[in-house]
Each structure stands twice: as C-alpha cells, then as structure tokens.
Coordinates of C-alpha atoms (C1' of nucleotides) in Angstrom, one line a residue:
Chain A
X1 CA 128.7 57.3 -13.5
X2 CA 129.1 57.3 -17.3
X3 CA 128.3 60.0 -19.9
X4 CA 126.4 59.2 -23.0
X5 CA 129.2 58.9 -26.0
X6 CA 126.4 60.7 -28.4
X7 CA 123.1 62.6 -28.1
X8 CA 120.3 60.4 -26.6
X9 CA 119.0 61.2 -23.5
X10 CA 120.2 57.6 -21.1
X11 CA 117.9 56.2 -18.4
X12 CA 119.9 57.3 -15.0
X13 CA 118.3 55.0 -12.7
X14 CA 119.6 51.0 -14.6
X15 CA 122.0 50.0 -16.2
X16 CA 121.0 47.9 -19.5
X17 CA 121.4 51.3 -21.9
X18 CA 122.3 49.9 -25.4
X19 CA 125.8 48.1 -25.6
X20 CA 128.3 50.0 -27.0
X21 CA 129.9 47.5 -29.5
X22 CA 133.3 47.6 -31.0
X23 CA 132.9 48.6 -34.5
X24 CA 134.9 46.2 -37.0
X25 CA 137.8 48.4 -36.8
X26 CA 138.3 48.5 -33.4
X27 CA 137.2 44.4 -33.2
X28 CA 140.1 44.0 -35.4
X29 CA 142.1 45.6 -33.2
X30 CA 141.4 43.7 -30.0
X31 CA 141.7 41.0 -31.5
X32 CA 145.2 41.6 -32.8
X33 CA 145.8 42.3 -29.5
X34 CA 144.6 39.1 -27.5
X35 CA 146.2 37.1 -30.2
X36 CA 149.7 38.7 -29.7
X37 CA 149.3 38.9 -26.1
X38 CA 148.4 35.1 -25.9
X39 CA 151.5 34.0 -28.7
X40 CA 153.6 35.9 -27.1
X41 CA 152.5 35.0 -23.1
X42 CA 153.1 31.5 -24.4
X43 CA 156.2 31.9 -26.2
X44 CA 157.9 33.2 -23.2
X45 CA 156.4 31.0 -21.0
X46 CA 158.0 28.2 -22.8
X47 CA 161.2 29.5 -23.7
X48 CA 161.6 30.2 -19.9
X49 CA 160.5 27.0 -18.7
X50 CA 162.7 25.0 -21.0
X51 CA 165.8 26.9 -20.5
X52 CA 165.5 28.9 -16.6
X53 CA 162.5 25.7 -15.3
X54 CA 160.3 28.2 -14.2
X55 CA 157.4 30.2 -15.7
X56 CA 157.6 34.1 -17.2
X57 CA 155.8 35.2 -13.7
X58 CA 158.4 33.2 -11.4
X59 CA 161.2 35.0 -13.5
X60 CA 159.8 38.2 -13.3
X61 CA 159.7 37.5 -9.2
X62 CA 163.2 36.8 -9.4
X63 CA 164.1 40.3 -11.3
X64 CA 162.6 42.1 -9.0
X65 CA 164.5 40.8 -5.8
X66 CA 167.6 41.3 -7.8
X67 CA 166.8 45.1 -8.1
X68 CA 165.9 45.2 -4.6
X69 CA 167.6 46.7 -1.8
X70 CA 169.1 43.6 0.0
X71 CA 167.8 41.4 -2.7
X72 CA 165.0 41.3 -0.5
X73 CA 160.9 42.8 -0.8
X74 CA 158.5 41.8 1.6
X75 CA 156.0 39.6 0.2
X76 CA 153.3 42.2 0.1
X77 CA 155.6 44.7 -1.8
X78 CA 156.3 42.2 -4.3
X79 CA 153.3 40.8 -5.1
X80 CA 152.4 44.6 -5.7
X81 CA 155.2 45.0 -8.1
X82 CA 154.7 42.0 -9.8
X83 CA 150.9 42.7 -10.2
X84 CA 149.8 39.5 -8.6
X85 CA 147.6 38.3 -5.9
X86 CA 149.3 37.5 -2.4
X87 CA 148.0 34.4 -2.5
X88 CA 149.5 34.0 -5.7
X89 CA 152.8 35.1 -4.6
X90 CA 152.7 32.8 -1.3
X91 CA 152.7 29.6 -3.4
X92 CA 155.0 30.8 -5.8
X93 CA 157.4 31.7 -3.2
X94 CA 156.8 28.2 -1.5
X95 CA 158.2 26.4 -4.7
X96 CA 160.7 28.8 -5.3
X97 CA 162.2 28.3 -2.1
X98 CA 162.2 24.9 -2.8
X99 CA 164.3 25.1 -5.3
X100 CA 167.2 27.0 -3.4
X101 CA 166.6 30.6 -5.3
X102 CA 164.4 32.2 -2.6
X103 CA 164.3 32.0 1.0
X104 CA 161.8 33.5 3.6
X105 CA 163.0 35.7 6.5
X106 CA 160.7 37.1 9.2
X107 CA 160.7 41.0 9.9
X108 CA 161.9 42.5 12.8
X109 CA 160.1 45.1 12.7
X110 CA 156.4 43.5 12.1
X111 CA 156.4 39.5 13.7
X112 CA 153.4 39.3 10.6
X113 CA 156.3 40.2 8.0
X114 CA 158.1 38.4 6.1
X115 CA 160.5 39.0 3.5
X116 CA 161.6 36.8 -0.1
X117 CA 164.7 37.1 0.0
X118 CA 166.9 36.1 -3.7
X119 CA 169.9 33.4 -2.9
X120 CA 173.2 33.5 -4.8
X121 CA 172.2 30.1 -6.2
X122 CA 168.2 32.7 -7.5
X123 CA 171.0 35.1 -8.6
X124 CA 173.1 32.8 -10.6
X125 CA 170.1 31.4 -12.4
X126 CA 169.1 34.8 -13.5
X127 CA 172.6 35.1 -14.5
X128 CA 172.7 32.2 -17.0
X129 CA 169.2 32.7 -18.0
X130 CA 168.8 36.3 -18.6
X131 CA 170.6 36.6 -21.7
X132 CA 168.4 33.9 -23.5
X133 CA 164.7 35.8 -22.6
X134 CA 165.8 39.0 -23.2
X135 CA 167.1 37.6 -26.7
X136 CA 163.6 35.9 -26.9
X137 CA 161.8 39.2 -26.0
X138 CA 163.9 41.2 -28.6
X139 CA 163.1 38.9 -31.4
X140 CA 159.6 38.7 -30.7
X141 CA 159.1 42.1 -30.1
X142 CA 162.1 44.9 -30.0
X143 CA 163.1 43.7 -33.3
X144 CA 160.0 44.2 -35.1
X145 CA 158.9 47.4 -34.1
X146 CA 160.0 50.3 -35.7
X147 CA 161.3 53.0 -32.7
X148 CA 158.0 54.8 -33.1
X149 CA 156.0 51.9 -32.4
X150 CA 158.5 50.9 -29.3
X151 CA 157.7 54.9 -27.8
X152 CA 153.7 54.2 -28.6
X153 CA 153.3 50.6 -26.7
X154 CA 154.9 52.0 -23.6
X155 CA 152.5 55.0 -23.7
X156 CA 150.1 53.1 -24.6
X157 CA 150.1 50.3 -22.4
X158 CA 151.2 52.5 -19.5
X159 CA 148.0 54.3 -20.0
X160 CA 146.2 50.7 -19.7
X161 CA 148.2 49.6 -16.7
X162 CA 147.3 52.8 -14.9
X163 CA 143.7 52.8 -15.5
X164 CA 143.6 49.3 -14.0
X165 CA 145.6 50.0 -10.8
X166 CA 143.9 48.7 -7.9
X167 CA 143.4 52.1 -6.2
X168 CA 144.2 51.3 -3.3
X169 CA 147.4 50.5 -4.4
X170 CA 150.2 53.3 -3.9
X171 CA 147.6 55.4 -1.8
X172 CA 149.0 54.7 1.4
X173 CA 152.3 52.7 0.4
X174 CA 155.0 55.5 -0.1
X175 CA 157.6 52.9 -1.4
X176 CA 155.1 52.3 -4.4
X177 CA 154.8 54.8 -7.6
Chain B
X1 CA 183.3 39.8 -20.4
X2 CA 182.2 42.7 -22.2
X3 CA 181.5 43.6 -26.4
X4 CA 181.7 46.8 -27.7
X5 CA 177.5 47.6 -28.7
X6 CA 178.4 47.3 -32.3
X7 CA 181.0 46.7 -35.0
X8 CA 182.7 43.7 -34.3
X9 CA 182.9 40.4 -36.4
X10 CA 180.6 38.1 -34.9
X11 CA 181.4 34.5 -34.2
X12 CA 179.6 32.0 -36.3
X13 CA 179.9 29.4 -34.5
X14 CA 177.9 29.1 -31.3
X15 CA 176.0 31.0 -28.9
X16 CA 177.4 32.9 -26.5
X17 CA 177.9 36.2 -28.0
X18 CA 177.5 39.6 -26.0
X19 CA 174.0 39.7 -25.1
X20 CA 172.0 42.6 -26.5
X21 CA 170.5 43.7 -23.4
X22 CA 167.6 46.3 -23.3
X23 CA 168.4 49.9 -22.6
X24 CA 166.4 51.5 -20.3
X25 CA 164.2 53.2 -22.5
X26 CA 163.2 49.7 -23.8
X27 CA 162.8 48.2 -20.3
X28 CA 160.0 50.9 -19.6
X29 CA 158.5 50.1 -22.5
X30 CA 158.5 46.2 -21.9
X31 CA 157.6 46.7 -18.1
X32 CA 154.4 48.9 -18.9
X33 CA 153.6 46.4 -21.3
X34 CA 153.9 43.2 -18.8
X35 CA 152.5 45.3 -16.1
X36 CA 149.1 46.2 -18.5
X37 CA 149.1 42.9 -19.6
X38 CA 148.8 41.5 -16.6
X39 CA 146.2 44.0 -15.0
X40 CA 144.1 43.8 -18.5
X41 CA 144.2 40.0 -18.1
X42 CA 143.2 39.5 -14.5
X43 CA 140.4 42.2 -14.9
X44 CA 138.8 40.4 -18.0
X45 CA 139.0 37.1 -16.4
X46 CA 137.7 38.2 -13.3
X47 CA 135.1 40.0 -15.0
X48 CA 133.9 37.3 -16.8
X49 CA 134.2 34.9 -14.1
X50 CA 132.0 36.5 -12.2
X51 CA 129.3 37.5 -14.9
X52 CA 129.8 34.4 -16.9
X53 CA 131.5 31.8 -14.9
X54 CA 133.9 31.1 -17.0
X55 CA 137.6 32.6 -17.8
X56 CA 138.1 34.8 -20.6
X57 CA 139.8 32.1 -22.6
X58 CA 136.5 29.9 -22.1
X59 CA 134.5 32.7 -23.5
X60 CA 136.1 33.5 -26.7
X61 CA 136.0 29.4 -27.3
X62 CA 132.1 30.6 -27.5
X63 CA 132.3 33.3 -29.8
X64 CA 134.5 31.6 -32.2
X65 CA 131.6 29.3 -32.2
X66 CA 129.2 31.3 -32.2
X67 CA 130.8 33.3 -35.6
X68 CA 131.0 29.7 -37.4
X69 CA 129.4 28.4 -39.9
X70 CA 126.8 26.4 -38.2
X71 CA 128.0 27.6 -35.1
X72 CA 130.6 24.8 -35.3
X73 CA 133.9 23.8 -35.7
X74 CA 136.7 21.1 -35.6
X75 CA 138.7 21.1 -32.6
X76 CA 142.0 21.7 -34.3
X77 CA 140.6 24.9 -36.2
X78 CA 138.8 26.0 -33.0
X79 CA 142.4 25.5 -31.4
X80 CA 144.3 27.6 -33.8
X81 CA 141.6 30.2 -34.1
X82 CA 142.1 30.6 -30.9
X83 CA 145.6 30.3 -30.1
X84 CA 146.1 27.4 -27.5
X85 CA 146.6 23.6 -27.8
X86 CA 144.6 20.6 -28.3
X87 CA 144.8 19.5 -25.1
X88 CA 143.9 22.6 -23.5
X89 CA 140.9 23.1 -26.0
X90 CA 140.3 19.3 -25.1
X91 CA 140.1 20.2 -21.2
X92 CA 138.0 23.3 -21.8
X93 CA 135.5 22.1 -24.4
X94 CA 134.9 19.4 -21.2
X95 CA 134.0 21.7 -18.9
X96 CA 132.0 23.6 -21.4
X97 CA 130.1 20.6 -22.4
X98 CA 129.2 20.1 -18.9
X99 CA 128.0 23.2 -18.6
X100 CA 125.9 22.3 -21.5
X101 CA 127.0 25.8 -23.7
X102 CA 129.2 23.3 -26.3
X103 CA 128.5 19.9 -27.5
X104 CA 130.4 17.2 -29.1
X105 CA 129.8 16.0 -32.4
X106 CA 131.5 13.3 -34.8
X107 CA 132.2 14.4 -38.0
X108 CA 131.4 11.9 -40.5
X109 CA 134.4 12.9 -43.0
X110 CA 136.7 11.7 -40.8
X111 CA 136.2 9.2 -37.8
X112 CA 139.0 10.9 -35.7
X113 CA 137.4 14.0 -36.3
X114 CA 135.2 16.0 -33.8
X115 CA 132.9 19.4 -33.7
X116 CA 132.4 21.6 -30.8
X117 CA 129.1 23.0 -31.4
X118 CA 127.2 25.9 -29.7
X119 CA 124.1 24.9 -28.0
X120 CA 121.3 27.0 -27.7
X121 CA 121.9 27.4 -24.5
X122 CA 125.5 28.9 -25.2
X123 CA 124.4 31.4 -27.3
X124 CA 122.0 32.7 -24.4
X125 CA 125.1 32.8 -22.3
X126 CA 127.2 34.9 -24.7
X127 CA 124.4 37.3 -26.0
X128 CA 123.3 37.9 -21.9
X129 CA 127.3 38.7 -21.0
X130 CA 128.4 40.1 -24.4
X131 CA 127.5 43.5 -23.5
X132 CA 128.8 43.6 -19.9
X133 CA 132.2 42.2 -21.3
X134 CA 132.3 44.7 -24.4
X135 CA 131.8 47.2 -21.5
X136 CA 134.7 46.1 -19.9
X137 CA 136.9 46.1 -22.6
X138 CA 135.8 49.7 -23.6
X139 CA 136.8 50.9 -20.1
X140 CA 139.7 49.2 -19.7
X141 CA 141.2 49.9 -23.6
X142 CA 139.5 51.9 -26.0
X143 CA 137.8 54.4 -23.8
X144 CA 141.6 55.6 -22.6
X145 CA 143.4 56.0 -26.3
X146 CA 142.9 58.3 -29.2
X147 CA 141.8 56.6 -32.1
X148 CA 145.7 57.0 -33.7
X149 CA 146.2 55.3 -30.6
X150 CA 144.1 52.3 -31.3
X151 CA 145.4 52.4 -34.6
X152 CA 149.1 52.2 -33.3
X153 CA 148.1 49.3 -30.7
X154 CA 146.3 47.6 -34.1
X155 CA 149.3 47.6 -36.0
X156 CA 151.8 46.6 -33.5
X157 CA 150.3 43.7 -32.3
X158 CA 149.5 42.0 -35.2
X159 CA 153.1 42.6 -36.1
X160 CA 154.0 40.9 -33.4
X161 CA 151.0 37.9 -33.6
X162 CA 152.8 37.2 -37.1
X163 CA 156.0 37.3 -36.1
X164 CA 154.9 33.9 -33.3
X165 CA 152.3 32.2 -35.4
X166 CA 154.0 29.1 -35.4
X167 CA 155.1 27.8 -39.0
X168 CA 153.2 25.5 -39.9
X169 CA 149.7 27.1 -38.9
X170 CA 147.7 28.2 -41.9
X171 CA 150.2 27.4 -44.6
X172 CA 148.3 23.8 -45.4
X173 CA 145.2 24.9 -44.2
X174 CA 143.4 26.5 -46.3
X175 CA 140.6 27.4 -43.6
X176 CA 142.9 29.8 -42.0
X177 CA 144.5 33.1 -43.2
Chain C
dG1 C1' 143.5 46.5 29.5
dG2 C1' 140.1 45.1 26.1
dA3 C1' 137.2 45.3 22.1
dC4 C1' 137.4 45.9 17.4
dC5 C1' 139.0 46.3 12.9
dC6 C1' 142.5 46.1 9.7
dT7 C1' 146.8 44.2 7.6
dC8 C1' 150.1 40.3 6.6
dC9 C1' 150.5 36.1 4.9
dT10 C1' 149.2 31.3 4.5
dT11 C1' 146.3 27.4 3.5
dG12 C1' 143.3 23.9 1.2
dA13 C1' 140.2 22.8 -2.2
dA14 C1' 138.6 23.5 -6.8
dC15 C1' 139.7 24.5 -11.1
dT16 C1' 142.8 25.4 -15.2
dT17 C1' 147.0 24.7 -17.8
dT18 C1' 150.9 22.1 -19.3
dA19 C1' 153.6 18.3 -21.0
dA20 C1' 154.1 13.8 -22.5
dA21 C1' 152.1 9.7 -23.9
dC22 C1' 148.7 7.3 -26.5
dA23 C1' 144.9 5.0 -29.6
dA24 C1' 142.6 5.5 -33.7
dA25 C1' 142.2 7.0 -38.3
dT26 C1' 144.2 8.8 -42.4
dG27 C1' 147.1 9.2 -46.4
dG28 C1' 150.7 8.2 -49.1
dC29 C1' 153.8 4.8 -51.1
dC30 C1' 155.3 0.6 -52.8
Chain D
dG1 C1' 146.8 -4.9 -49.9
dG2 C1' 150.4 -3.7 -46.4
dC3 C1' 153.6 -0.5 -44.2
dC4 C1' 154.6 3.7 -42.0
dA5 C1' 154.6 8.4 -41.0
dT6 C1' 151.3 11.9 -39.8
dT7 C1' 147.1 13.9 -38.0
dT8 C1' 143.3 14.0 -34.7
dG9 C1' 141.8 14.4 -30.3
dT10 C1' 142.0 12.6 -25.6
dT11 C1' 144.1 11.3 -21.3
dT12 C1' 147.0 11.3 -17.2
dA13 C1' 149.6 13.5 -13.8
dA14 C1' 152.0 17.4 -12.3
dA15 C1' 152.2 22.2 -11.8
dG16 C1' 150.1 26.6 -11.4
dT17 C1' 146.1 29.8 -10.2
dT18 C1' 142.0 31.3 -7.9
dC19 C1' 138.9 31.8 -4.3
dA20 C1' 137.3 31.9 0.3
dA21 C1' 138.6 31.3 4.8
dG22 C1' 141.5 31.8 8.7
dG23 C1' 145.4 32.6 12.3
dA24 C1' 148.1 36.0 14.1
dG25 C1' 149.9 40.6 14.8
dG26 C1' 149.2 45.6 14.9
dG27 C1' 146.7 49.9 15.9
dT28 C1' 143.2 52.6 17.8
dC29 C1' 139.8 54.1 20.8
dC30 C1' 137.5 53.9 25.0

DNA sequence: GGACCCTCCTTGAACTTTAAACAAATGGCC
DNA sequence: GGCCATTTGTTTAAAGTTCAAGGAGGGTCC
C-alpha cells in the first residue's frame, strides 16, 4: 500500500524492501525531537505534581471537564479528547474521585453511561494551579519561540496528530472534530 | 483581580502577579502539540511493544549502546544521553538484562562504577526491529512534512531541549556536549 | 421474544515509572 | 591519615499504565 520513494522496481507480494533510513539530517532531527518531548513531558510532569499532586495527563482531564457543558463528559468522550485509553481514563478517574475533584454520575439516558463530572473543590484546584503550568509552559516553550516557530509547531504537530487519529475516532461521533 | 496585558510596574517582591495566560492562538498551538505528542508516543510504544517487546524508551537504551564505543557505557552517561534518571535506567537496564540484550559490567576505574553493555544478542534485536521502527517513524513524522517542515520541527525542539537540560548536565562532563 | 453483535466501562495482573532513602566509593581538605 | 561532602548506582514502595478479559446494556434482525 506504499509507493516506492525513487526508481526501483519493489517486490509487491512481502514486505522486507530495503529500510528507508533517516539520513543524518533528518536523525538529528528526531532526535531533537524525542529529547525535547521527553525534558519537557518531564518538566511538566513534575512541576504539576509538586505544586497541583497530580500528573500533566490528570490536569489535562481536569481542563477538559472545566470546558465542558455541565462540567461533565462522559467517560468515553473524554478519554477521546484527552487521547487516552478508556482503561486509562477509568483508573484515572477512580483516583481522582478519591481525591474530591471528580465524581461519577450514571446516564439517564444509557444505564452503561456514565459521566466524570468536575467538583467545585476539581475546579478550585485548577484555579490555584493553573497560573503556575501555564507560567511553566510559557517559559519552556512560548517564550522561546519566535512567533514563526509558534504558527509552524501547531501546523506541524496538528499534521502529526491527525495522521495518527484512530480512524474510527470522529467517524460516527458527531460531538468529535 | 485583573492586570492590564502590559505596561505596569511589576512587583518585585513575590509571586502572584497577573498570570500571562495563553491566547487562543497559543492554546491551539499547545493543544495540537499535546494531542500529537501523545498519539506519536502511544503509536511508537505500541509499535515496538509489539515487534520488539519492549517500550520505546527501552529501545533507544539499545541504540545508545549500540552507537558506543564498545557498545558500552556508564549508567550515568547512558542516563543523561538518554534523558531519564538513574533509577529509572536502574529498573530498565534490569529488565533488559533479563532479557539478556544488556549486561552488567564493573568498571575497574571506579568500584561504584558500572557498564551496561550490548550483548550480541541485543544487537540482533535492534538490527531485526530497526527497520520496522524507522518505518514507523517515517509514517508517522517525516513522510507528512515538507523538508522546511522538518527543518522547522529540527530547530524548535532543540530550542526547547536546551532551554530544560538541567544545569548541571554536561558542564563537568566532558563526555557530553 | 431471542440470538447475536457491538458499545460502555471496569477490573486485575503484570509491568513501568517515580520518589525517597541508602550503602559504598571517591575526592578534596586539613 | 581522617573527615566530610559528593557521586554512583541500587532498592523499596507507591503510583501510574497497559493489556486482556469480562459484565452489562443497547440495537438489530428474524
């Protein structure tokens, strides 16, 4: 299902064709790119978990219910906005809620629902907590890049995100994209 | 509790000034990025989990190795070349070792001192799964950006790697940068 | 109604990561 | 030599993540 990037005729029935390597240039750049990704993953991860006691993905629940209608998404939903697994999400949620910033509520509508919903006590958290990571993500990031490099990252890793999008994602949910 | 964007004298005293929130054109950036970290991440990892059996991080622990000098190194460089912690390079070299892809080795410079070396074996691991996982990579990344593109996403996160490596790394040791 | 398949979410076990504490060795410094 | 801070790498336990399996409801087709 993929075309040749030069000349030579490729087998079409297997698949071990010649690897296409990354030539030093473009090594260089991936690995720029996995170092950044995995100082800056960290760096947030800690600052968060010092200051908000949660990690960067927990956070970035919490944001979301705060945007939502209700301050509630049903667990599905989320999990597809945050990008993770529903597993994922379920145990997340389970130590969320016991910390008082999330709670569970079933769905009228579907008895296999259930919806996260943010507390005031999630709310307030975010509250005291937001300021410090978006300072943290500005100096790491924001206040480093030149406007021109802000514009290209968010084309650029847009045009990454989408090419990884679970397909089935969106397809059939109309309150997705 | 609200400061005008600019101008004013800031206090030099503590903390809580206005925070400098994102505007929304910096949120989209920050979000695709997030969002194609996240996807990138999970793909590789699962990728390699499943041709490899090991996570991503576990695998560029081998190629590190596999680029050294005598295909060895000391934990602490092996650490910093690769971004994480002691411990965590202590865990995984474990798990590697057990495998039987790594293998521990005293240095006789200094007692406290340890190698992780690449077995034989190892290397048969990463030259058997190097092209599937370049593959990957070229899918997921460089197949999707023009080459000014590349060049961009080159430059921006090493600006941002540098901006995180943590003081002290590299200015004593000579090894490094 | 019943068979069947799909979706929603959870669970438990295995594995990985983190944080804090630690022993041993090193390297000044006096 | 002896003292002391630092470096090296490991260990423990707790927390987080993944994977595979599963219970339960919903939807469709006959």
């Amino acid at each position: 299902m993929k075309a040749p990037a030069s000349a030579p005729a490729q087998g079409s029935t297997a698949e071990p064709q010649e690897p296409r390597w990354l030539t030093d240039e473009e090594q260089r750049v991936w690995r720029s790119f996995m170092e950044g990704v995995t100082l800056l993953d960290d760096h947030l991860d800690r600052q968060l978990q010092r200051d908000a006691g949660m990690p960067h993905v927990y956070y970035g629940l919490l944001v979301k219910l705060a945007e939502a209608p209700r301050r509630r998404l049903r667990m599905t939903e989320l999990a597809m906005l945050a990008k993770i697994t529903r597993s994922r999400l379920s145990h997340a949620v389970a130590r969320l809620e016991k910390n008082g910033w999330v709670h569970r509520e079933d769905c009228p509508d579907d008895k296999r629902g259930q919806f996260a919903v943010l507390t005031d006590e999630g709310l307030e958290v975010l509250r005291q907590t937001a300021p410090g990571h978006v300072e943290a993500v500005r100096q790491a990031v924001f206040d480093r890049l030149s406007p021109e490099q802000q514009k290209s990252l968010g084309e650029i890793m847009r045009i990454v995100a989408e090419g990884l999008q679970p397909a089935e994602a969106g397809a059939d949910l109309p309150w997705l994209r």
